[in-house]
mmCIF file of C-alpha atoms and ligand atoms in Angstrom:
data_model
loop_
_atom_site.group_PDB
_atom_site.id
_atom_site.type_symbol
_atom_site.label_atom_id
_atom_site.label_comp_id
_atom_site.label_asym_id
_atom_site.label_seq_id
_atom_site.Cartn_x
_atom_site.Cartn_y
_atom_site.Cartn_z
ATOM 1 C CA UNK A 145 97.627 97.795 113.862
ATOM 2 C CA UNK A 146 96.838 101.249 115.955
ATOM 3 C CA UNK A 147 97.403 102.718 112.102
ATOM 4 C CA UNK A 148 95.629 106.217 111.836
ATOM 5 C CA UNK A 149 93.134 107.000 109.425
ATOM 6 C CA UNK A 150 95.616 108.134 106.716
ATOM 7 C CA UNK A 151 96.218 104.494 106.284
ATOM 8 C CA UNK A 152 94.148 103.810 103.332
ATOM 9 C CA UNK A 153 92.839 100.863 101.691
ATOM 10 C CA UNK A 154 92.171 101.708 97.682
ATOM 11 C CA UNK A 155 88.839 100.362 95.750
ATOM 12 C CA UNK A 156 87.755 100.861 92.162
ATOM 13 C CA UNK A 157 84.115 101.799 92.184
ATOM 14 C CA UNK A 158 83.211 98.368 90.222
ATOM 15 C CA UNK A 159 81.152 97.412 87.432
ATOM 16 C CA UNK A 160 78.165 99.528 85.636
ATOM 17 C CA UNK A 161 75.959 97.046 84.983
ATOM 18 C CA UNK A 162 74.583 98.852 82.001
ATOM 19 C CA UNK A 163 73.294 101.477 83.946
ATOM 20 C CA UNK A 164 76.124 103.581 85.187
ATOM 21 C CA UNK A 165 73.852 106.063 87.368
ATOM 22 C CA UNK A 166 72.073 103.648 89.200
ATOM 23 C CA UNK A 167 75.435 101.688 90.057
ATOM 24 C CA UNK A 168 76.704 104.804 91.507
ATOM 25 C CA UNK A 169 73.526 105.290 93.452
ATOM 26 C CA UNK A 170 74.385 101.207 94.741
ATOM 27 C CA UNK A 171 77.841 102.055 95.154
ATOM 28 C CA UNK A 172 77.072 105.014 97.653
ATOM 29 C CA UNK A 173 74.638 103.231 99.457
ATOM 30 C CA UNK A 174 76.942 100.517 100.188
ATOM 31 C CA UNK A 175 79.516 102.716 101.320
ATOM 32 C CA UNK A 176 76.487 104.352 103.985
ATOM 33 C CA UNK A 177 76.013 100.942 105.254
ATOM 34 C CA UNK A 178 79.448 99.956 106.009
ATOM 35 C CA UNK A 179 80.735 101.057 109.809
ATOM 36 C CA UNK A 180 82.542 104.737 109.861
ATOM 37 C CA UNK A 181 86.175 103.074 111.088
ATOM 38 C CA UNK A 182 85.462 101.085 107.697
ATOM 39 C CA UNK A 183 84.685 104.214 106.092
ATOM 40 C CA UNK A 184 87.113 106.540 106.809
ATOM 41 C CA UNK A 185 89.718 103.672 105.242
ATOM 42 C CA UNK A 186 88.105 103.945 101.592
ATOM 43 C CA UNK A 187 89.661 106.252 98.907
ATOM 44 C CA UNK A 188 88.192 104.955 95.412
ATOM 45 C CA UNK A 189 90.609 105.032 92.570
ATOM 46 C CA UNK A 190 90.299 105.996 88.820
ATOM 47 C CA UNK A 191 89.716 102.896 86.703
ATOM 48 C CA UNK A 192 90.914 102.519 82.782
ATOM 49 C CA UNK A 193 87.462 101.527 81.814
ATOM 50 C CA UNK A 194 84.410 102.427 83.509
ATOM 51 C CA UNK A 195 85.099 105.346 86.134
ATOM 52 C CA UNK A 196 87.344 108.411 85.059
ATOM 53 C CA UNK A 197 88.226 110.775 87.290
ATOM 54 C CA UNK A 198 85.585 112.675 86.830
ATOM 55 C CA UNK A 199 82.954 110.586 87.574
ATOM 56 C CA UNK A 200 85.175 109.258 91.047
ATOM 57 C CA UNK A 201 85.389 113.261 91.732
ATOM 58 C CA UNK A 202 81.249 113.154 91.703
ATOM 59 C CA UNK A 203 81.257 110.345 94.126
ATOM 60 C CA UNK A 204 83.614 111.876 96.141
ATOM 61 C CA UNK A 205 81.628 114.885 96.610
ATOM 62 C CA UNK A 206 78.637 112.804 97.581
ATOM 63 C CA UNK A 207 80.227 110.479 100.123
ATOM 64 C CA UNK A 208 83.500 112.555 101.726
ATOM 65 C CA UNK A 209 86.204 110.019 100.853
ATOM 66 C CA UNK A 210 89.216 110.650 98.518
ATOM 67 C CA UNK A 211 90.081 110.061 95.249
ATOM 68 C CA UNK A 212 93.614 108.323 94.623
ATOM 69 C CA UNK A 213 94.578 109.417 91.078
ATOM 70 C CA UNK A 214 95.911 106.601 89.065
ATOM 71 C CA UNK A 215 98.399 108.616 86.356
ATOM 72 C CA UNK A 216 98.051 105.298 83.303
ATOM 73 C CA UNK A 217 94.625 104.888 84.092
ATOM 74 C CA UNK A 218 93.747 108.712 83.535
ATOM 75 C CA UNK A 219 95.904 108.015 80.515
ATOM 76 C CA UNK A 220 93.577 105.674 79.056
ATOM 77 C CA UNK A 221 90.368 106.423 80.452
ATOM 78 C CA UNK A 222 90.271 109.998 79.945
ATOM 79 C CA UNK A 223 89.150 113.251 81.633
ATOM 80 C CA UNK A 224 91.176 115.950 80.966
ATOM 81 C CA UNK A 225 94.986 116.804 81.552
ATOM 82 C CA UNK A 226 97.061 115.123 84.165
ATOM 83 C CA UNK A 227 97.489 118.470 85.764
ATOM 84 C CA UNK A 228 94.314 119.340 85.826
ATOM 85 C CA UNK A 229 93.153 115.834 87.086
ATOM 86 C CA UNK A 230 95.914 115.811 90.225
ATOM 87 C CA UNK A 231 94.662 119.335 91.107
ATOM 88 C CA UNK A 232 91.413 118.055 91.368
ATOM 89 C CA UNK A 233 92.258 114.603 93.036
ATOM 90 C CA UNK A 234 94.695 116.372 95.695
ATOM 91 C CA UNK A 235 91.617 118.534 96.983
ATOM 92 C CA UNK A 236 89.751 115.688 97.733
ATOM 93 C CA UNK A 237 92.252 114.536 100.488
ATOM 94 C CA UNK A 238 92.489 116.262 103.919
ATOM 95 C CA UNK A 239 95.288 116.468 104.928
ATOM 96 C CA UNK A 240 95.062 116.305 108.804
ATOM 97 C CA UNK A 241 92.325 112.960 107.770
ATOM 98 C CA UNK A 242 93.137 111.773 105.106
ATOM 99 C CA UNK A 243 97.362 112.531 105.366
ATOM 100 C CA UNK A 244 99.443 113.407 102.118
ATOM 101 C CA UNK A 245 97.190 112.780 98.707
ATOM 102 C CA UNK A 246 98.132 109.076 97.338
ATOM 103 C CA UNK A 247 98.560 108.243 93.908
ATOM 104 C CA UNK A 248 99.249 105.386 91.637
ATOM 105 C CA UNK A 249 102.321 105.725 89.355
ATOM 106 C CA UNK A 250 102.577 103.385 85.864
ATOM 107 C CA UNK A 251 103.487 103.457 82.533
ATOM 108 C CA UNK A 252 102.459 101.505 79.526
ATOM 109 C CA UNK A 253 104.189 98.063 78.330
ATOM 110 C CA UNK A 254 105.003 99.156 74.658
ATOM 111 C CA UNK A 255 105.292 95.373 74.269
ATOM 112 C CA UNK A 256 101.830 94.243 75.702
ATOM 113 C CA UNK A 257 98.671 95.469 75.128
ATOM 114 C CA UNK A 258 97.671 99.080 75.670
ATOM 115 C CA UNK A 259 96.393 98.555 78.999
ATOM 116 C CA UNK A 260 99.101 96.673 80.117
ATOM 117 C CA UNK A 261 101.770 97.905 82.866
ATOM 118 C CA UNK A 262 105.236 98.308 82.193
ATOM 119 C CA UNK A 263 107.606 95.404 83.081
ATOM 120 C CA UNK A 264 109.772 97.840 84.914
ATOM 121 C CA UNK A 265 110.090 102.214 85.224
ATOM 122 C CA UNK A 266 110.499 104.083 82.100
ATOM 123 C CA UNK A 267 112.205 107.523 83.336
ATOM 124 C CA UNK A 268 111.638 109.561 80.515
ATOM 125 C CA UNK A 269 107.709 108.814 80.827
ATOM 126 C CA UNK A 270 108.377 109.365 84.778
ATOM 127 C CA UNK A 271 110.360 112.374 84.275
ATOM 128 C CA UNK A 272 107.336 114.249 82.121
ATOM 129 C CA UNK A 273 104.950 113.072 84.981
ATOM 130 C CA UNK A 274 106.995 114.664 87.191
ATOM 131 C CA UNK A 275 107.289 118.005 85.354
ATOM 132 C CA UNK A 276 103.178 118.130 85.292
ATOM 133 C CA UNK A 277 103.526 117.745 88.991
ATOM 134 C CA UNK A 278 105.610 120.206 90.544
ATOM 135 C CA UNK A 279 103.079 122.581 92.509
ATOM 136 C CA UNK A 280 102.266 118.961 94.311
ATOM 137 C CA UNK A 281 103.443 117.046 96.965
ATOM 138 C CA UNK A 282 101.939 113.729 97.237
ATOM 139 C CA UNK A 283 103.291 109.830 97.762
ATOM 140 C CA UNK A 284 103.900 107.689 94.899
ATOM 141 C CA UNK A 285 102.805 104.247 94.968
ATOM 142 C CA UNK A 286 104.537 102.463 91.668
ATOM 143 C CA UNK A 287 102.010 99.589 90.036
ATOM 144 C CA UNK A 288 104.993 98.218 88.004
ATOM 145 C CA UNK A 289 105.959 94.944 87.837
ATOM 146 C CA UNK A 290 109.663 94.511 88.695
ATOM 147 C CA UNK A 291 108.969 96.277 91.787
ATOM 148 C CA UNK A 292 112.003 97.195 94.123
ATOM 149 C CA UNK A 293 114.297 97.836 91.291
ATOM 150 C CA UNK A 294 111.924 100.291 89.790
ATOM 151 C CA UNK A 295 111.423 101.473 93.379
ATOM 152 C CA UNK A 296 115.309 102.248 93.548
ATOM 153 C CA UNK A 297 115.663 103.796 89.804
ATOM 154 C CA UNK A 298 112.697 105.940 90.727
ATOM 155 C CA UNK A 299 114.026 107.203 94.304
ATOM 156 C CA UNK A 300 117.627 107.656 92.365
ATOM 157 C CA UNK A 301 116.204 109.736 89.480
ATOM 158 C CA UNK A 302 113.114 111.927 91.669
ATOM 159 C CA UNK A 303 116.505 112.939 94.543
ATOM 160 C CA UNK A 304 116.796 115.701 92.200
ATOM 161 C CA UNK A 305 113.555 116.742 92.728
ATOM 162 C CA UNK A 306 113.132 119.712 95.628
ATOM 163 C CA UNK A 307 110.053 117.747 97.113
ATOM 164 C CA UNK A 308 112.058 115.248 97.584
ATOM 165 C CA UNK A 309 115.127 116.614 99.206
ATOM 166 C CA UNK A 310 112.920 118.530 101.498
ATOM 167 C CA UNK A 311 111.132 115.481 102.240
ATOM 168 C CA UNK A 312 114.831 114.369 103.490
ATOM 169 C CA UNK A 313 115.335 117.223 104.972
ATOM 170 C CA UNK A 314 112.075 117.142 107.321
ATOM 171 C CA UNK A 315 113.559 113.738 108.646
ATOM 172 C CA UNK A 316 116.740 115.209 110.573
HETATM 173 MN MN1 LIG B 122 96.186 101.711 90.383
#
């Protein structure tokens, strides 16, 4: 697909196993056997159960590859602020390798179940993520399920956001 190596392909580290240090340990050797075009595609992402962001940051450090911050995930499966988290996540991309930091956008279901994502954007949640945000520039990547429409309601409400319009701007 001649794609550069900021295209990305996002993993959760996996399972523990009951023995979370020695499934990192697996998880890193893995990742040395696989071939480098293989490896410079991998950024692992924060799961809502077994791996904060935290404990991605620590595997990051050991094997070079990014850490895509999941915002619900970090939300459930906690490690500190979101600020604080992003800060840390962003640093982990480079941007002339890696491109512009990634991360995974979501809210809750208040319906479903409280890992469960929302059926479609909720703006006031979005809105406060934004405000946590706004001394970084990153791409969003929305994990909710109505897609497109959220996709449009999003792009509508974050136009009044200066990243944004400069984004825009950049293009002409
Ligand atoms: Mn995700």
């Amino acid at each position: 697909m001649e794609l550069d190596t900021s295209s990305k392909i996002q993993i959760h580290v996996g399972g523990v196993y009951g023995d979370k240090k020695k499934s990192i340990q697996r998880f890193v050797e893995r990742f040395h056997n696989l071939e480098n075009s293989l490896r410079r595609r991998l950024v692992i992402e924060n799961d809502d159960i077994s791996y904060n962001v935290n404990e991605c940051l620590q595997i990051s450090k050991q094997i070079q590859i990014p850490v895509l911050f999941d915002v619900f995930h970090h939300q459930i499966n906690n490690s500190g602020s979101i600020k604080e988290a992003l800060e840390l996540c962003a640093k982990s991309w480079d941007l002339e390798r890696d491109g512009i930091p990634m991360i995974d956008y979501s809210s809750r279901n208040p319906a479903g179940s409280r890992r469960n994502h929302a059926d479609s954007i909720d703006l006031e949640d979005f809105k406060c993520f934004l405000a946590q945000s706004l001394q970084f520039d990153f791409d969003i990547m929305l994990e909710i399920k109505d897609k497109e429409k959220s996709a449009i309601n999003a792009i509508n409400f974050a136009m009044r956001d200066l990243r944004v319009q400069e984004f825009f701007e950049s293009l002409c």
